[in-house]
Short mmCIF file of C-alpha atoms in Angstrom, two decimals:
data_model
loop_
_atom_site.label_atom_id
_atom_site.label_comp_id
_atom_site.label_asym_id
_atom_site.label_seq_id
_atom_site.Cartn_x
_atom_site.Cartn_y
_atom_site.Cartn_z
CA UNK V 58 -20.94 -5.97 -7.25
CA UNK V 59 -22.04 -2.80 -5.44
CA UNK V 60 -20.40 -0.56 -8.06
CA UNK V 61 -17.05 -2.24 -7.50
CA UNK V 62 -15.02 -3.77 -10.29
CA UNK V 63 -12.51 -6.61 -10.30
CA UNK V 64 -9.26 -6.40 -12.21
CA UNK V 65 -7.13 -9.44 -12.95
CA UNK V 66 -3.47 -8.50 -12.80
CA UNK V 67 -1.86 -10.96 -15.20
CA UNK V 68 1.64 -9.91 -14.10
CA UNK V 69 1.07 -11.95 -10.97
CA UNK V 70 -0.37 -15.12 -12.48
CA UNK V 71 1.13 -18.18 -10.78
CA UNK V 72 1.92 -16.24 -7.60
CA UNK V 73 0.19 -16.00 -4.24
CA UNK V 74 0.65 -12.94 -2.07
CA UNK V 75 2.82 -13.85 0.92
CA UNK V 76 1.59 -11.34 3.54
CA UNK V 77 -1.56 -9.52 4.59
CA UNK V 78 -3.76 -12.64 4.50
CA UNK V 79 -7.25 -12.09 5.93
CA UNK V 80 -8.64 -15.57 5.36
CA UNK V 81 -8.55 -18.58 3.06
CA UNK V 82 -11.37 -20.96 2.21
CA UNK V 83 -12.84 -23.29 -0.37
CA UNK V 84 -15.02 -21.42 -2.90
CA UNK V 85 -17.12 -23.15 -5.53
CA UNK V 86 -16.29 -20.53 -8.17
CA UNK V 87 -14.34 -17.38 -8.92
CA UNK V 88 -17.59 -15.41 -8.58
CA UNK V 89 -18.15 -16.75 -5.05
CA UNK V 90 -14.57 -15.94 -4.08
CA UNK V 91 -14.95 -12.40 -5.46
CA UNK V 92 -18.30 -11.89 -3.72
CA UNK V 93 -16.88 -13.00 -0.38
CA UNK V 94 -14.02 -10.52 -0.77
CA UNK V 95 -16.41 -7.70 -1.68
CA UNK V 96 -18.56 -8.53 1.34
CA UNK V 97 -15.52 -8.21 3.65
CA UNK V 98 -14.73 -4.50 3.89
CA UNK V 99 -10.96 -4.79 4.60
CA UNK V 100 -10.50 -7.12 1.60
CA UNK V 101 -8.84 -5.32 -1.30
CA UNK V 102 -7.41 -8.25 -3.28
CA UNK V 103 -7.55 -12.03 -3.57
CA UNK V 104 -5.95 -15.09 -5.16
CA UNK V 105 -8.06 -17.85 -6.69
CA UNK V 106 -7.14 -21.38 -7.80
CA UNK V 107 -9.75 -22.71 -10.24
CA UNK V 108 -8.73 -26.37 -10.01
CA UNK V 109 -8.54 -26.52 -6.23
CA UNK V 110 -11.42 -24.03 -5.72
CA UNK V 111 -9.28 -22.20 -3.20
CA UNK V 112 -9.76 -18.54 -2.33
CA UNK V 113 -7.27 -16.34 -0.42
CA UNK V 114 -8.31 -12.80 0.61
CA UNK V 115 -5.92 -10.00 1.57
CA UNK V 116 -5.97 -6.63 3.31
CA UNK V 117 -3.13 -5.45 1.06
CA UNK V 118 -2.02 -5.45 -2.58
CA UNK V 119 0.63 -7.29 -4.53
CA UNK V 120 2.73 -4.45 -5.94
CA UNK V 121 5.76 -6.54 -6.92
CA UNK V 122 6.26 -10.18 -7.85
CA UNK V 123 8.75 -10.40 -4.99
CA UNK V 124 5.79 -10.00 -2.62
CA UNK V 125 4.44 -13.29 -3.93
CA UNK V 126 5.36 -16.94 -3.67
CA UNK V 127 5.51 -18.87 -6.94
CA UNK V 128 2.63 -21.38 -7.16
CA UNK V 129 1.15 -22.70 -10.38
CA UNK V 130 -2.41 -22.03 -11.56
CA UNK V 131 -3.22 -19.21 -9.16
CA UNK V 132 -4.72 -15.97 -10.45
CA UNK V 133 -4.64 -12.59 -8.70
CA UNK V 134 -7.37 -9.93 -8.60
CA UNK V 135 -7.84 -6.60 -6.87
CA UNK V 136 -10.90 -4.45 -6.24
CA UNK V 137 -11.26 -1.15 -8.07
CA UNK V 138 -14.05 1.12 -9.25
CA UNK V 139 -14.80 3.28 -12.27
CA UNK V 140 -13.44 6.55 -10.91
CA UNK V 141 -10.03 5.03 -10.14
CA UNK V 142 -7.39 5.52 -12.86
CA UNK V 143 -5.85 2.38 -14.31
CA UNK V 144 -4.26 0.44 -12.66
CA UNK V 145 -5.29 1.84 -9.26
CA UNK V 146 -7.10 -0.26 -6.67
CA UNK V 147 -9.85 1.02 -4.40
CA UNK V 148 -9.77 0.82 -0.60
CA UNK V 149 -13.23 0.78 0.93
CA UNK V 150 -11.72 1.02 4.40
CA UNK V 151 -10.11 4.39 3.66
CA UNK V 152 -12.27 5.46 0.69
CA UNK V 153 -9.55 6.24 -1.83
CA UNK V 154 -7.94 4.90 -4.97
CA UNK V 155 -4.28 3.98 -4.68
CA UNK V 156 -1.50 2.85 -6.93
CA UNK V 157 2.24 2.25 -6.99
CA UNK V 158 4.05 4.79 -9.16
CA UNK V 159 7.59 3.44 -8.88
CA UNK V 160 10.64 4.78 -7.02
CA UNK V 161 11.39 8.51 -7.09
CA UNK V 162 12.70 11.32 -4.94
CA UNK V 163 10.13 13.45 -3.12
CA UNK V 164 9.87 16.18 -5.77
CA UNK V 165 9.41 13.82 -8.72
CA UNK V 166 7.15 11.54 -6.72
CA UNK V 167 4.91 14.43 -5.75
CA UNK V 168 4.69 15.50 -9.40
CA UNK V 169 3.68 11.97 -10.40
CA UNK V 170 0.89 11.96 -7.83
CA UNK V 171 -0.30 15.44 -8.77
CA UNK V 172 -0.37 14.41 -12.42
CA UNK V 173 -3.14 11.95 -11.53
CA UNK V 174 -4.90 14.39 -9.21
CA UNK V 175 -3.53 12.66 -6.13
CA UNK V 176 -1.05 13.00 -3.30
CA UNK V 177 1.18 10.85 -1.11
CA UNK V 178 -0.36 8.36 1.30
CA UNK V 179 -1.69 9.98 4.50
CA UNK V 180 -1.29 8.14 7.81
CA UNK V 181 -3.81 9.37 10.36
CA UNK V 182 -4.34 6.29 12.51
CA UNK V 183 -2.64 3.09 13.63
CA UNK V 184 -4.92 1.25 11.18
CA UNK V 185 -3.63 3.34 8.28
CA UNK V 186 -0.06 2.81 9.47
CA UNK V 187 -0.69 -0.93 9.29
CA UNK V 188 -2.08 -0.60 5.76
CA UNK V 189 0.87 1.51 4.59
CA UNK V 190 3.32 -0.88 6.23
CA UNK V 191 1.88 -3.87 4.39
CA UNK V 192 2.17 -2.00 1.09
CA UNK V 193 5.78 -1.06 1.80
CA UNK V 194 6.55 -4.65 2.78
CA UNK V 195 6.27 -5.50 -0.93
CA UNK V 196 9.79 -4.09 -1.16
CA UNK V 197 11.37 -6.07 1.64
CA UNK V 198 13.56 -7.77 -0.98
CA UNK V 199 15.49 -4.58 -1.79
CA UNK V 200 19.00 -4.53 -0.39
CA UNK V 201 19.20 -0.72 -0.18
CA UNK V 202 17.47 0.34 3.08
CA UNK V 203 16.63 3.80 1.68
CA UNK V 204 14.83 2.28 -1.31
CA UNK V 205 12.63 0.31 1.08
CA UNK V 206 11.23 3.52 2.57
CA UNK V 207 7.85 4.86 1.41
CA UNK V 208 7.22 8.59 1.09
CA UNK V 209 4.11 9.70 3.00
CA UNK V 210 2.43 13.03 3.64
CA UNK V 211 4.21 15.17 6.20
CA UNK V 212 5.95 18.54 6.29
CA UNK V 213 7.53 19.90 9.44
CA UNK V 214 6.36 23.33 10.59
CA UNK V 215 9.27 24.95 12.42
CA UNK V 216 6.96 27.67 13.80
CA UNK V 217 4.49 25.29 15.44
CA UNK V 218 7.15 22.57 15.79
CA UNK V 219 4.73 19.93 14.49
CA UNK V 220 4.37 17.67 11.46
CA UNK V 221 1.48 18.65 9.19
CA UNK V 222 -0.25 16.99 6.26
CA UNK V 223 -0.64 18.51 2.79
CA UNK V 224 -3.70 20.48 3.90
CA UNK V 225 -1.80 22.10 6.78
CA UNK V 226 -3.54 20.12 9.52
CA UNK V 227 -1.48 18.57 12.30
CA UNK V 228 -0.83 14.88 11.72
CA UNK V 229 -3.05 12.95 14.08
CA UNK V 230 -0.80 9.90 14.15
CA UNK V 231 2.99 9.81 14.46
CA UNK V 232 5.18 6.91 15.48
CA UNK V 233 8.76 7.98 14.97
CA UNK V 234 12.00 6.15 15.24
CA UNK V 235 14.02 7.51 18.12
CA UNK V 236 15.55 10.88 17.34
CA UNK V 237 13.64 11.32 14.06
CA UNK V 238 10.62 13.33 15.22
CA UNK V 239 12.23 16.77 14.88
CA UNK V 240 14.35 17.23 11.75
CA UNK V 241 17.37 19.49 11.54
CA UNK V 242 16.23 21.09 8.29
CA UNK V 243 13.47 20.81 5.71
CA UNK V 244 12.81 17.09 5.46
CA UNK V 245 10.52 14.58 3.85
CA UNK V 246 8.54 12.05 5.88
CA UNK V 247 8.77 8.32 5.25
CA UNK V 248 7.79 5.05 6.82
CA UNK V 249 10.78 2.80 7.36
CA UNK V 250 11.01 -0.97 7.45
CA UNK V 251 11.09 -2.77 10.78
CA UNK V 252 11.10 -6.46 11.58
CA UNK V 253 7.31 -6.27 11.87
CA UNK V 254 5.63 -6.17 8.43
CA UNK V 255 2.49 -4.56 9.87
CA UNK V 256 4.12 -1.80 11.91
CA UNK V 257 6.71 0.29 10.06
CA UNK V 258 7.83 3.47 11.80
CA UNK V 259 8.17 7.04 10.59
CA UNK V 260 11.50 8.63 9.83
CA UNK V 261 12.59 11.89 8.28
CA UNK V 262 15.48 12.88 6.13
CA UNK V 263 16.46 15.93 4.15
CA UNK V 264 14.85 15.97 0.73
CA UNK V 265 17.43 14.44 -1.58
CA UNK V 266 17.68 12.42 -4.74
CA UNK V 267 17.61 8.98 -3.13
CA UNK V 268 14.68 7.10 -4.70
CA UNK V 269 11.93 5.84 -2.41
CA UNK V 270 8.62 4.03 -2.82
CA UNK V 271 5.88 6.23 -4.29
CA UNK V 272 2.29 5.19 -3.63
CA UNK V 273 -0.32 7.78 -4.58
CA UNK V 274 -3.88 8.13 -3.31
CA UNK V 275 -6.78 9.88 -5.00
#
């Protein structure tokens, strides 16, 4: 399928993803469901029910079982490709592989990403902010607000007084919570949960040992 591969994530058998739905339809086979997802550029994953011939396509990934609703006989697949490390998915919209690496502080999280040749998620546009927000919404169940934050690329330059990405370029998209745009000291950049699952906002806090969501891109 156009050099793309499908991976069935058996951890999420008997679950359907509960956010990020693009469309749902009747499909005569798993192959048809997969082909329709591949033909829809934003689609990165889908659920399929063999008995009911139902297909559900998503613009996001199921990273935790808590992001799914328990329903029998559903299977879950995501799109990947050969140059993505296991178990990373592939986003055609943003042209990178991505995967959840657990919860860590900034230093350890960065090391985990570097170990795979990657880096933290980069948010350059409102569209990418939506994508990152949907990924972070997988962790809406966590009671600790800090643990629901996702680390993203961003270091504050106190000379230029701007946030910059890992390459040193000014971030082209910022949407900060009030009072969070200019940190008091060296800080990490995160996106923080709001009541809108598609529009989390940026926040900064001093690099510390509080674990946060680590999603790497390659």
